Amino acid sequence: MSQKPTESFPPVITPSLDQQVILKGQKALVTGASSGIGKQVAIALGHAGADVVVNYASDAATAEETVQEIKQRCGTNAIAVKADVSDEEQVQAMFQTMFRAFGTIDILVNNAGLQKDAPFDEMSLAYWRKVIDVNLTGQFLCAREAVREFKRRGVVQTVSCAAGKIICMSSVHEVIPWAGHVNYATSKGGIHMMMKTLAQELAPDRIRVNAIGPGAIRTPINTEAWDTAEAYAALMTLVPYKRIGQPEDIANAAVFLASDLADYITGVTLFVDGGMTCYPGFATGG
Ligand code: BGC
């Protein structure tokens, strides 16, 4: 008689659809959370019940605003922690601060990122290094510290089906080449393969690793792409859904991927881009 295969960690939690409690009791760290997408992701995770570390690189005042918003609007706990994600010692110190405050980590949102644009033949080594260091190496350093804790602690079934969740903020430019932004596009292509490799390596430990690929989202990183009527019209030729994205669009995806609703999802990039990766230029040509 054939035996049914047994599962080593049968999920015992029925994921809740209630947005207010979907991440109840979980501890999250969002890098680059003092503005833009990171800020909204931090608030949304708080709203879904998580305690949140709001990481920032330089702007303490806006990080503190995010912290206050989480505490007052969401009723969960939040602290601001300064760290340059590309600096190993600062990253390790940030995780120690988080463990002292919250005890552990369940969710890492690797969000911190920047652009330093230039035509290829004018791009300095300093620009190249800065973008690769923050966008790619920063995600490596934070993921490594999180995974060490996920493996040490393992699954706590009353908290989540998984031992830990990592969400890497990528971009449509992990697949769409971007002239004049070779450092940025290369960093996002690297994030894609780092995310998939970590997902493959860590799935047996019940650690899920996914990415979000935002398209054009209204944030300070790309003001020149949307702040005049002409720029907005040009941008819309690239967006079949005909609106710019809002940070909330990304935050909703992050809450979903962090939650047990996504428990069988690992190793994927969820594009949140109004169809930008549908290559709208080919709607009439080709
Ligand atoms: C970039 C934005 C850009 C968008 C779409 C993002 O990853 O940071 O500056 O508008 O991709 O091209």
PDB file of C-alpha atoms and ligand atoms in Angstrom:
ATOM      1  CA  MET A   1       0.000   0.000   0.000  1.00  0.00           C
ATOM      2  CA  SER A   2       1.366   3.409  -0.903  1.00  0.00           C
ATOM      3  CA  GLN A   3       1.708   5.878   1.913  1.00  0.00           C
ATOM      4  CA  LYS A   4       0.643   9.474   1.707  1.00  0.00           C
ATOM      5  CA  PRO A   5       3.650  11.792   1.840  1.00  0.00           C
ATOM      6  CA  THR A   6       3.878  13.651   5.127  1.00  0.00           C
ATOM      7  CA  GLU A   7       4.710  17.313   5.336  1.00  0.00           C
ATOM      8  CA  SER A   8       7.287  18.509   7.781  1.00  0.00           C
ATOM      9  CA  PHE A   9       5.530  21.745   8.707  1.00  0.00           C
ATOM     10  CA  PRO A  10       1.823  21.527   7.899  1.00  0.00           C
ATOM     11  CA  PRO A  11       0.435  25.057   7.938  1.00  0.00           C
ATOM     12  CA  VAL A  12      -1.990  25.314  10.827  1.00  0.00           C
ATOM     13  CA  ILE A  13      -3.003  28.925  10.419  1.00  0.00           C
ATOM     14  CA  THR A  14      -6.022  29.817   8.353  1.00  0.00           C
ATOM     15  CA  PRO A  15      -4.955  33.094   6.795  1.00  0.00           C
ATOM     16  CA  SER A  16      -7.228  35.947   7.751  1.00  0.00           C
ATOM     17  CA  LEU A  17      -8.693  38.211   5.129  1.00  0.00           C
ATOM     18  CA  ASP A  18      -9.124  40.976   7.679  1.00  0.00           C
ATOM     19  CA  GLN A  19      -6.640  43.654   6.625  1.00  0.00           C
ATOM     20  CA  GLN A  20      -6.446  44.907  10.211  1.00  0.00           C
ATOM     21  CA  VAL A  21      -4.996  41.698  11.628  1.00  0.00           C
ATOM     22  CA  ILE A  22      -3.394  39.946   8.686  1.00  0.00           C
ATOM     23  CA  LEU A  23       0.091  40.574  10.138  1.00  0.00           C
ATOM     24  CA  LYS A  24      -0.892  40.688  13.795  1.00  0.00           C
ATOM     25  CA  GLY A  25       2.009  40.158  16.179  1.00  0.00           C
ATOM     26  CA  GLN A  26       4.632  40.191  13.415  1.00  0.00           C
ATOM     27  CA  LYS A  27       7.817  42.268  13.513  1.00  0.00           C
ATOM     28  CA  ALA A  28       8.789  44.049  10.318  1.00  0.00           C
ATOM     29  CA  LEU A  29      11.798  46.046   9.165  1.00  0.00           C
ATOM     30  CA  VAL A  30      11.414  48.384   6.182  1.00  0.00           C
ATOM     31  CA  THR A  31      14.584  49.964   4.839  1.00  0.00           C
ATOM     32  CA  GLY A  32      14.439  53.440   3.353  1.00  0.00           C
ATOM     33  CA  ALA A  33      11.108  54.059   5.062  1.00  0.00           C
ATOM     34  CA  SER A  34      11.293  57.794   5.693  1.00  0.00           C
ATOM     35  CA  SER A  35       9.743  58.708   2.323  1.00  0.00           C
ATOM     36  CA  GLY A  36       8.168  57.453  -0.897  1.00  0.00           C
ATOM     37  CA  ILE A  37       7.320  53.778  -1.338  1.00  0.00           C
ATOM     38  CA  GLY A  38       9.105  52.689   1.862  1.00  0.00           C
ATOM     39  CA  LYS A  39       7.125  55.090   4.023  1.00  0.00           C
ATOM     40  CA  GLN A  40       3.796  53.844   2.671  1.00  0.00           C
ATOM     41  CA  VAL A  41       4.851  50.201   2.995  1.00  0.00           C
ATOM     42  CA  ALA A  42       5.816  50.768   6.643  1.00  0.00           C
ATOM     43  CA  ILE A  43       2.436  52.374   7.385  1.00  0.00           C
ATOM     44  CA  ALA A  44       0.531  49.604   5.588  1.00  0.00           C
ATOM     45  CA  LEU A  45       2.379  46.868   7.501  1.00  0.00           C
ATOM     46  CA  GLY A  46       1.555  48.716  10.730  1.00  0.00           C
ATOM     47  CA  HIS A  47      -2.057  49.007   9.659  1.00  0.00           C
ATOM     48  CA  ALA A  48      -2.105  45.238   9.088  1.00  0.00           C
ATOM     49  CA  GLY A  49      -0.982  44.638  12.673  1.00  0.00           C
ATOM     50  CA  ALA A  50       2.826  44.526  12.531  1.00  0.00           C
ATOM     51  CA  ASP A  51       5.305  46.373  14.732  1.00  0.00           C
ATOM     52  CA  VAL A  52       7.640  48.229  12.395  1.00  0.00           C
ATOM     53  CA  VAL A  53      11.250  49.378  12.341  1.00  0.00           C
ATOM     54  CA  VAL A  54      11.431  52.458  10.127  1.00  0.00           C
ATOM     55  CA  ASN A  55      14.968  52.540   8.749  1.00  0.00           C
ATOM     56  CA  TYR A  56      16.356  55.760   7.324  1.00  0.00           C
ATOM     57  CA  ALA A  57      19.735  56.927   6.032  1.00  0.00           C
ATOM     58  CA  SER A  58      19.721  60.636   6.841  1.00  0.00           C
ATOM     59  CA  ASP A  59      16.321  62.257   7.340  1.00  0.00           C
ATOM     60  CA  ALA A  60      15.496  61.638  11.013  1.00  0.00           C
ATOM     61  CA  ALA A  61      12.569  64.078  11.051  1.00  0.00           C
ATOM     62  CA  THR A  62      10.584  62.384   8.270  1.00  0.00           C
ATOM     63  CA  ALA A  63      11.369  58.931   9.702  1.00  0.00           C
ATOM     64  CA  GLU A  64       9.930  60.117  13.014  1.00  0.00           C
ATOM     65  CA  GLU A  65       6.785  61.305  11.189  1.00  0.00           C
ATOM     66  CA  THR A  66       6.345  57.789   9.789  1.00  0.00           C
ATOM     67  CA  VAL A  67       6.810  56.345  13.284  1.00  0.00           C
ATOM     68  CA  GLN A  68       4.193  58.678  14.760  1.00  0.00           C
ATOM     69  CA  GLU A  69       1.755  57.918  11.952  1.00  0.00           C
ATOM     70  CA  ILE A  70       2.084  54.166  12.589  1.00  0.00           C
ATOM     71  CA  LYS A  71       1.677  54.539  16.340  1.00  0.00           C
ATOM     72  CA  GLN A  72      -1.288  56.889  16.136  1.00  0.00           C
ATOM     73  CA  ARG A  73      -3.154  55.634  13.075  1.00  0.00           C
ATOM     74  CA  CYS A  74      -2.405  51.922  13.335  1.00  0.00           C
ATOM     75  CA  GLY A  75      -1.980  51.450  17.081  1.00  0.00           C
ATOM     76  CA  THR A  76       1.042  49.200  16.661  1.00  0.00           C
ATOM     77  CA  ASN A  77       4.581  49.922  17.789  1.00  0.00           C
ATOM     78  CA  ALA A  78       7.233  51.600  15.648  1.00  0.00           C
ATOM     79  CA  ILE A  79      10.777  52.887  16.045  1.00  0.00           C
ATOM     80  CA  ALA A  80      13.091  54.777  13.708  1.00  0.00           C
ATOM     81  CA  VAL A  81      16.591  53.357  13.262  1.00  0.00           C
ATOM     82  CA  LYS A  82      19.321  55.122  11.328  1.00  0.00           C
ATOM     83  CA  ALA A  83      21.611  52.962   9.175  1.00  0.00           C
ATOM     84  CA  ASP A  84      23.302  53.112   5.796  1.00  0.00           C
ATOM     85  CA  VAL A  85      22.236  49.743   4.347  1.00  0.00           C
ATOM     86  CA  SER A  86      25.472  49.452   2.362  1.00  0.00           C
ATOM     87  CA  ASP A  87      27.562  49.454   5.573  1.00  0.00           C
ATOM     88  CA  GLU A  88      27.904  46.007   7.180  1.00  0.00           C
ATOM     89  CA  GLU A  89      28.493  47.279  10.722  1.00  0.00           C
ATOM     90  CA  GLN A  90      25.593  49.707  10.599  1.00  0.00           C
ATOM     91  CA  VAL A  91      23.265  46.997   9.266  1.00  0.00           C
ATOM     92  CA  GLN A  92      24.289  44.591  12.020  1.00  0.00           C
ATOM     93  CA  ALA A  93      23.822  47.300  14.660  1.00  0.00           C
ATOM     94  CA  MET A  94      20.355  48.092  13.238  1.00  0.00           C
ATOM     95  CA  PHE A  95      19.281  44.448  13.562  1.00  0.00           C
ATOM     96  CA  GLN A  96      20.590  44.329  17.152  1.00  0.00           C
ATOM     97  CA  THR A  97      18.548  47.460  17.946  1.00  0.00           C
ATOM     98  CA  MET A  98      15.485  45.785  16.408  1.00  0.00           C
ATOM     99  CA  PHE A  99      15.997  42.569  18.402  1.00  0.00           C
ATOM    100  CA  ARG A 100      16.371  44.535  21.643  1.00  0.00           C
ATOM    101  CA  ALA A 101      13.167  46.477  20.915  1.00  0.00           C
ATOM    102  CA  PHE A 102      10.950  43.813  19.313  1.00  0.00           C
ATOM    103  CA  GLY A 103      12.705  40.495  20.092  1.00  0.00           C
ATOM    104  CA  THR A 104      12.898  39.131  16.539  1.00  0.00           C
ATOM    105  CA  ILE A 105      12.057  39.747  12.865  1.00  0.00           C
ATOM    106  CA  ASP A 106       9.333  38.146  10.721  1.00  0.00           C
ATOM    107  CA  ILE A 107       9.266  40.433   7.679  1.00  0.00           C
ATOM    108  CA  LEU A 108      12.082  42.269   5.911  1.00  0.00           C
ATOM    109  CA  VAL A 109      11.193  44.752   3.197  1.00  0.00           C
ATOM    110  CA  ASN A 110      14.434  45.529   1.372  1.00  0.00           C
ATOM    111  CA  ASN A 111      13.315  48.853  -0.011  1.00  0.00           C
ATOM    112  CA  ALA A 112      16.153  51.395   0.273  1.00  0.00           C
ATOM    113  CA  GLY A 113      17.313  52.470  -3.156  1.00  0.00           C
ATOM    114  CA  LEU A 114      18.441  55.442  -5.189  1.00  0.00           C
ATOM    115  CA  GLN A 115      19.212  56.643  -8.708  1.00  0.00           C
ATOM    116  CA  LYS A 116      22.360  58.419  -9.918  1.00  0.00           C
ATOM    117  CA  ASP A 117      21.819  58.816 -13.618  1.00  0.00           C
ATOM    118  CA  ALA A 118      24.277  59.590 -16.420  1.00  0.00           C
ATOM    119  CA  PRO A 119      24.925  58.634 -20.042  1.00  0.00           C
ATOM    120  CA  PHE A 120      27.098  55.517 -20.013  1.00  0.00           C
ATOM    121  CA  ASP A 121      30.328  57.150 -21.218  1.00  0.00           C
ATOM    122  CA  GLU A 122      29.963  59.905 -18.631  1.00  0.00           C
ATOM    123  CA  MET A 123      29.110  57.679 -15.710  1.00  0.00           C
ATOM    124  CA  SER A 124      31.652  57.962 -12.919  1.00  0.00           C
ATOM    125  CA  LEU A 125      32.856  54.976 -10.939  1.00  0.00           C
ATOM    126  CA  ALA A 126      31.513  56.770  -7.857  1.00  0.00           C
ATOM    127  CA  TYR A 127      27.971  56.825  -9.343  1.00  0.00           C
ATOM    128  CA  TRP A 128      28.242  53.194 -10.399  1.00  0.00           C
ATOM    129  CA  ARG A 129      29.464  52.073  -6.969  1.00  0.00           C
ATOM    130  CA  LYS A 130      26.976  54.148  -4.982  1.00  0.00           C
ATOM    131  CA  VAL A 131      23.952  52.666  -6.758  1.00  0.00           C
ATOM    132  CA  ILE A 132      25.226  49.078  -6.689  1.00  0.00           C
ATOM    133  CA  ASP A 133      26.271  49.448  -3.026  1.00  0.00           C
ATOM    134  CA  VAL A 134      22.934  50.779  -1.783  1.00  0.00           C
ATOM    135  CA  ASN A 135      20.478  49.031  -4.120  1.00  0.00           C
ATOM    136  CA  LEU A 136      22.092  45.587  -4.379  1.00  0.00           C
ATOM    137  CA  THR A 137      24.712  45.093  -1.647  1.00  0.00           C
ATOM    138  CA  GLY A 138      22.373  46.771   0.839  1.00  0.00           C
ATOM    139  CA  GLN A 139      19.711  44.169   0.086  1.00  0.00           C
ATOM    140  CA  PHE A 140      22.297  41.375   0.480  1.00  0.00           C
ATOM    141  CA  LEU A 141      23.471  42.656   3.878  1.00  0.00           C
ATOM    142  CA  CYS A 142      19.959  43.108   5.288  1.00  0.00           C
ATOM    143  CA  ALA A 143      18.705  39.779   3.898  1.00  0.00           C
ATOM    144  CA  ARG A 144      21.663  37.952   5.443  1.00  0.00           C
ATOM    145  CA  GLU A 145      20.988  39.325   8.931  1.00  0.00           C
ATOM    146  CA  ALA A 146      17.272  38.558   8.614  1.00  0.00           C
ATOM    147  CA  VAL A 147      17.907  34.990   7.416  1.00  0.00           C
ATOM    148  CA  ARG A 148      20.291  34.326  10.313  1.00  0.00           C
ATOM    149  CA  GLU A 149      17.466  35.202  12.714  1.00  0.00           C
ATOM    150  CA  PHE A 150      14.772  33.335  10.710  1.00  0.00           C
ATOM    151  CA  LYS A 151      16.902  30.157  10.809  1.00  0.00           C
ATOM    152  CA  ARG A 152      17.775  30.559  14.503  1.00  0.00           C
ATOM    153  CA  ARG A 153      14.111  30.990  15.480  1.00  0.00           C
ATOM    154  CA  GLY A 154      12.282  28.838  12.923  1.00  0.00           C
ATOM    155  CA  VAL A 155       8.531  28.756  12.387  1.00  0.00           C
ATOM    156  CA  VAL A 156       6.305  30.040  15.181  1.00  0.00           C
ATOM    157  CA  GLN A 157       2.966  28.650  14.065  1.00  0.00           C
ATOM    158  CA  THR A 158       0.860  31.090  16.063  1.00  0.00           C
ATOM    159  CA  VAL A 159       2.555  33.949  14.186  1.00  0.00           C
ATOM    160  CA  SER A 160       2.946  32.776  10.575  1.00  0.00           C
ATOM    161  CA  CYS A 161       3.164  29.642   8.428  1.00  0.00           C
ATOM    162  CA  ALA A 162       6.658  30.757   7.382  1.00  0.00           C
ATOM    163  CA  ALA A 163       9.863  31.218   9.363  1.00  0.00           C
ATOM    164  CA  GLY A 164      10.329  34.545   7.613  1.00  0.00           C
ATOM    165  CA  LYS A 165       9.442  36.631   4.607  1.00  0.00           C
ATOM    166  CA  ILE A 166      11.713  38.846   2.537  1.00  0.00           C
ATOM    167  CA  ILE A 167      10.362  41.305  -0.013  1.00  0.00           C
ATOM    168  CA  CYS A 168      12.932  42.864  -2.315  1.00  0.00           C
ATOM    169  CA  MET A 169      11.954  46.163  -3.896  1.00  0.00           C
ATOM    170  CA  SER A 170      12.971  45.721  -7.496  1.00  0.00           C
ATOM    171  CA  SER A 171      11.630  47.615 -10.515  1.00  0.00           C
ATOM    172  CA  VAL A 172      10.233  47.115 -13.987  1.00  0.00           C
ATOM    173  CA  HIS A 173      13.895  47.745 -14.857  1.00  0.00           C
ATOM    174  CA  GLU A 174      14.841  44.281 -13.679  1.00  0.00           C
ATOM    175  CA  VAL A 175      13.590  43.318 -17.173  1.00  0.00           C
ATOM    176  CA  ILE A 176      13.262  46.579 -19.148  1.00  0.00           C
ATOM    177  CA  PRO A 177      16.651  47.994 -20.190  1.00  0.00           C
ATOM    178  CA  TRP A 178      16.986  51.699 -19.357  1.00  0.00           C
ATOM    179  CA  ALA A 179      19.357  53.906 -21.335  1.00  0.00           C
ATOM    180  CA  GLY A 180      21.098  56.495 -19.194  1.00  0.00           C
ATOM    181  CA  HIS A 181      20.521  54.429 -16.037  1.00  0.00           C
ATOM    182  CA  VAL A 182      22.910  51.483 -16.468  1.00  0.00           C
ATOM    183  CA  ASN A 183      23.893  51.377 -12.790  1.00  0.00           C
ATOM    184  CA  TYR A 184      20.257  51.368 -11.656  1.00  0.00           C
ATOM    185  CA  ALA A 185      19.029  48.787 -14.192  1.00  0.00           C
ATOM    186  CA  THR A 186      22.012  46.553 -13.397  1.00  0.00           C
ATOM    187  CA  SER A 187      21.261  46.764  -9.676  1.00  0.00           C
ATOM    188  CA  LYS A 188      17.649  45.727 -10.288  1.00  0.00           C
ATOM    189  CA  GLY A 189      18.669  42.860 -12.596  1.00  0.00           C
ATOM    190  CA  GLY A 190      20.988  41.729  -9.794  1.00  0.00           C
ATOM    191  CA  ILE A 191      18.186  41.941  -7.244  1.00  0.00           C
ATOM    192  CA  HIS A 192      16.075  39.689  -9.467  1.00  0.00           C
ATOM    193  CA  MET A 193      18.667  36.905  -9.493  1.00  0.00           C
ATOM    194  CA  MET A 194      19.561  37.363  -5.820  1.00  0.00           C
ATOM    195  CA  MET A 195      15.871  37.055  -4.928  1.00  0.00           C
ATOM    196  CA  LYS A 196      15.400  33.885  -7.003  1.00  0.00           C
ATOM    197  CA  THR A 197      18.556  32.253  -5.679  1.00  0.00           C
ATOM    198  CA  LEU A 198      17.623  33.015  -2.074  1.00  0.00           C
ATOM    199  CA  ALA A 199      14.110  31.686  -2.687  1.00  0.00           C
ATOM    200  CA  GLN A 200      15.534  28.422  -4.026  1.00  0.00           C
ATOM    201  CA  GLU A 201      18.122  28.086  -1.244  1.00  0.00           C
ATOM    202  CA  LEU A 202      15.858  29.020   1.664  1.00  0.00           C
ATOM    203  CA  ALA A 203      12.507  27.430   0.780  1.00  0.00           C
ATOM    204  CA  PRO A 204      13.360  24.230   2.725  1.00  0.00           C
ATOM    205  CA  ASP A 205      13.737  26.469   5.799  1.00  0.00           C
ATOM    206  CA  ARG A 206      10.255  27.857   5.190  1.00  0.00           C
ATOM    207  CA  ILE A 207      11.645  31.270   4.293  1.00  0.00           C
ATOM    208  CA  ARG A 208       9.841  32.984   1.429  1.00  0.00           C
ATOM    209  CA  VAL A 209      11.678  35.483  -0.763  1.00  0.00           C
ATOM    210  CA  ASN A 210       9.839  37.546  -3.375  1.00  0.00           C
ATOM    211  CA  ALA A 211      10.189  40.870  -5.150  1.00  0.00           C
ATOM    212  CA  ILE A 212       7.898  43.696  -6.152  1.00  0.00           C
ATOM    213  CA  GLY A 213       8.576  45.392  -9.482  1.00  0.00           C
ATOM    214  CA  PRO A 214       7.080  48.885  -9.326  1.00  0.00           C
ATOM    215  CA  GLY A 215       6.545  50.819 -12.540  1.00  0.00           C
ATOM    216  CA  ALA A 216       6.197  54.596 -12.460  1.00  0.00           C
ATOM    217  CA  ILE A 217       5.066  55.487  -8.948  1.00  0.00           C
ATOM    218  CA  ARG A 218       4.523  59.077  -7.800  1.00  0.00           C
ATOM    219  CA  THR A 219       7.490  59.540  -5.411  1.00  0.00           C
ATOM    220  CA  PRO A 220      10.443  61.931  -5.038  1.00  0.00           C
ATOM    221  CA  ILE A 221      12.765  59.551  -6.997  1.00  0.00           C
ATOM    222  CA  ASN A 222      11.121  60.376 -10.336  1.00  0.00           C
ATOM    223  CA  THR A 223       9.534  63.840  -9.915  1.00  0.00           C
ATOM    224  CA  GLU A 224      10.642  64.929 -13.382  1.00  0.00           C
ATOM    225  CA  ALA A 225       8.628  62.061 -14.917  1.00  0.00           C
ATOM    226  CA  TRP A 226       5.268  63.374 -13.637  1.00  0.00           C
ATOM    227  CA  ASP A 227       5.397  66.967 -12.350  1.00  0.00           C
ATOM    228  CA  THR A 228       4.539  68.756 -15.606  1.00  0.00           C
ATOM    229  CA  ALA A 229       1.629  68.084 -17.964  1.00  0.00           C
ATOM    230  CA  GLU A 230       4.048  67.290 -20.815  1.00  0.00           C
ATOM    231  CA  ALA A 231       6.083  64.851 -18.733  1.00  0.00           C
ATOM    232  CA  TYR A 232       2.936  63.144 -17.468  1.00  0.00           C
ATOM    233  CA  ALA A 233       1.567  62.769 -21.027  1.00  0.00           C
ATOM    234  CA  ALA A 234       4.869  61.259 -22.193  1.00  0.00           C
ATOM    235  CA  LEU A 235       4.849  58.890 -19.219  1.00  0.00           C
ATOM    236  CA  MET A 236       1.329  57.733 -20.077  1.00  0.00           C
ATOM    237  CA  THR A 237       2.532  56.441 -23.449  1.00  0.00           C
ATOM    238  CA  LEU A 238       4.413  53.839 -21.374  1.00  0.00           C
ATOM    239  CA  VAL A 239       1.507  52.925 -19.074  1.00  0.00           C
ATOM    240  CA  PRO A 240      -1.401  51.027 -20.696  1.00  0.00           C
ATOM    241  CA  TYR A 241      -3.551  51.514 -17.574  1.00  0.00           C
ATOM    242  CA  LYS A 242      -3.230  55.299 -18.053  1.00  0.00           C
ATOM    243  CA  ARG A 243      -2.508  56.442 -14.549  1.00  0.00           C
ATOM    244  CA  ILE A 244       0.613  56.892 -12.502  1.00  0.00           C
ATOM    245  CA  GLY A 245       1.015  54.474  -9.594  1.00  0.00           C
ATOM    246  CA  GLN A 246       0.666  55.579  -5.989  1.00  0.00           C
ATOM    247  CA  PRO A 247       2.847  54.334  -3.113  1.00  0.00           C
ATOM    248  CA  GLU A 248      -0.325  52.648  -1.748  1.00  0.00           C
ATOM    249  CA  ASP A 249      -0.408  50.397  -4.847  1.00  0.00           C
ATOM    250  CA  ILE A 250       2.974  49.017  -3.817  1.00  0.00           C
ATOM    251  CA  ALA A 251       2.110  48.895  -0.120  1.00  0.00           C
ATOM    252  CA  ASN A 252      -0.957  46.712  -0.822  1.00  0.00           C
ATOM    253  CA  ALA A 253       1.214  44.238  -2.721  1.00  0.00           C
ATOM    254  CA  ALA A 254       3.769  44.194   0.110  1.00  0.00           C
ATOM    255  CA  VAL A 255       1.112  43.407   2.741  1.00  0.00           C
ATOM    256  CA  PHE A 256      -0.167  40.540   0.590  1.00  0.00           C
ATOM    257  CA  LEU A 257       3.275  39.040  -0.066  1.00  0.00           C
ATOM    258  CA  ALA A 258       4.211  39.338   3.619  1.00  0.00           C
ATOM    259  CA  SER A 259       1.028  37.602   4.743  1.00  0.00           C
ATOM    260  CA  ASP A 260       0.086  33.934   4.920  1.00  0.00           C
ATOM    261  CA  LEU A 261      -2.324  34.544   2.017  1.00  0.00           C
ATOM    262  CA  ALA A 262       0.847  34.295  -0.077  1.00  0.00           C
ATOM    263  CA  ASP A 263       2.225  31.264   1.787  1.00  0.00           C
ATOM    264  CA  TYR A 264       2.769  29.217  -1.391  1.00  0.00           C
ATOM    265  CA  ILE A 265       4.433  32.079  -3.257  1.00  0.00           C
ATOM    266  CA  THR A 266       8.211  32.284  -3.339  1.00  0.00           C
ATOM    267  CA  GLY A 267      10.766  33.264  -5.977  1.00  0.00           C
ATOM    268  CA  VAL A 268       8.550  35.594  -7.986  1.00  0.00           C
ATOM    269  CA  THR A 269       8.530  39.248  -8.909  1.00  0.00           C
ATOM    270  CA  LEU A 270       5.075  40.774  -8.680  1.00  0.00           C
ATOM    271  CA  PHE A 271       5.011  43.656 -11.160  1.00  0.00           C
ATOM    272  CA  VAL A 272       2.824  46.525  -9.987  1.00  0.00           C
ATOM    273  CA  ASP A 273       3.128  48.746 -13.017  1.00  0.00           C
ATOM    274  CA  GLY A 274      -0.198  49.428 -14.768  1.00  0.00           C
ATOM    275  CA  GLY A 275       1.004  47.190 -17.596  1.00  0.00           C
ATOM    276  CA  MET A 276       4.367  48.874 -18.260  1.00  0.00           C
ATOM    277  CA  THR A 277       5.994  45.441 -18.670  1.00  0.00           C
ATOM    278  CA  CYS A 278       3.402  44.632 -21.366  1.00  0.00           C
ATOM    279  CA  TYR A 279       5.606  46.698 -23.725  1.00  0.00           C
ATOM    280  CA  PRO A 280       2.843  49.092 -24.912  1.00  0.00           C
ATOM    281  CA  GLY A 281       5.029  50.214 -27.819  1.00  0.00           C
ATOM    282  CA  PHE A 282       4.092  46.898 -29.414  1.00  0.00           C
ATOM    283  CA  ALA A 283       0.329  47.515 -29.100  1.00  0.00           C
ATOM    284  CA  THR A 284       0.325  48.819 -32.656  1.00  0.00           C
ATOM    285  CA  GLY A 285       3.758  47.910 -34.039  1.00  0.00           C
ATOM    286  CA  GLY A 286       5.974  44.886 -34.395  1.00  0.00           C
TER     287      GLY A 286
HETATM  288  C1  BGC B   1      12.378  54.235 -11.304  1.00  0.00           C
HETATM  289  C2  BGC B   1      11.551  55.439 -11.695  1.00  0.00           C
HETATM  290  C3  BGC B   1      10.901  55.207 -13.052  1.00  0.00           C
HETATM  291  C4  BGC B   1      10.182  53.878 -13.099  1.00  0.00           C
HETATM  292  C5  BGC B   1       9.634  53.559 -14.472  1.00  0.00           C
HETATM  293  C6  BGC B   1      11.514  53.013 -11.375  1.00  0.00           C
HETATM  294  O1  BGC B   1      12.231  51.882 -10.959  1.00  0.00           O
HETATM  295  O2  BGC B   1      12.917  54.427  -9.999  1.00  0.00           O
HETATM  296  O3  BGC B   1      12.390  56.591 -11.739  1.00  0.00           O
HETATM  297  O4  BGC B   1       9.968  56.253 -13.295  1.00  0.00           O
HETATM  298  O5  BGC B   1      11.070  52.848 -12.707  1.00  0.00           O
HETATM  299  O6  BGC B   1      10.575  53.762 -15.489  1.00  0.00           O
END
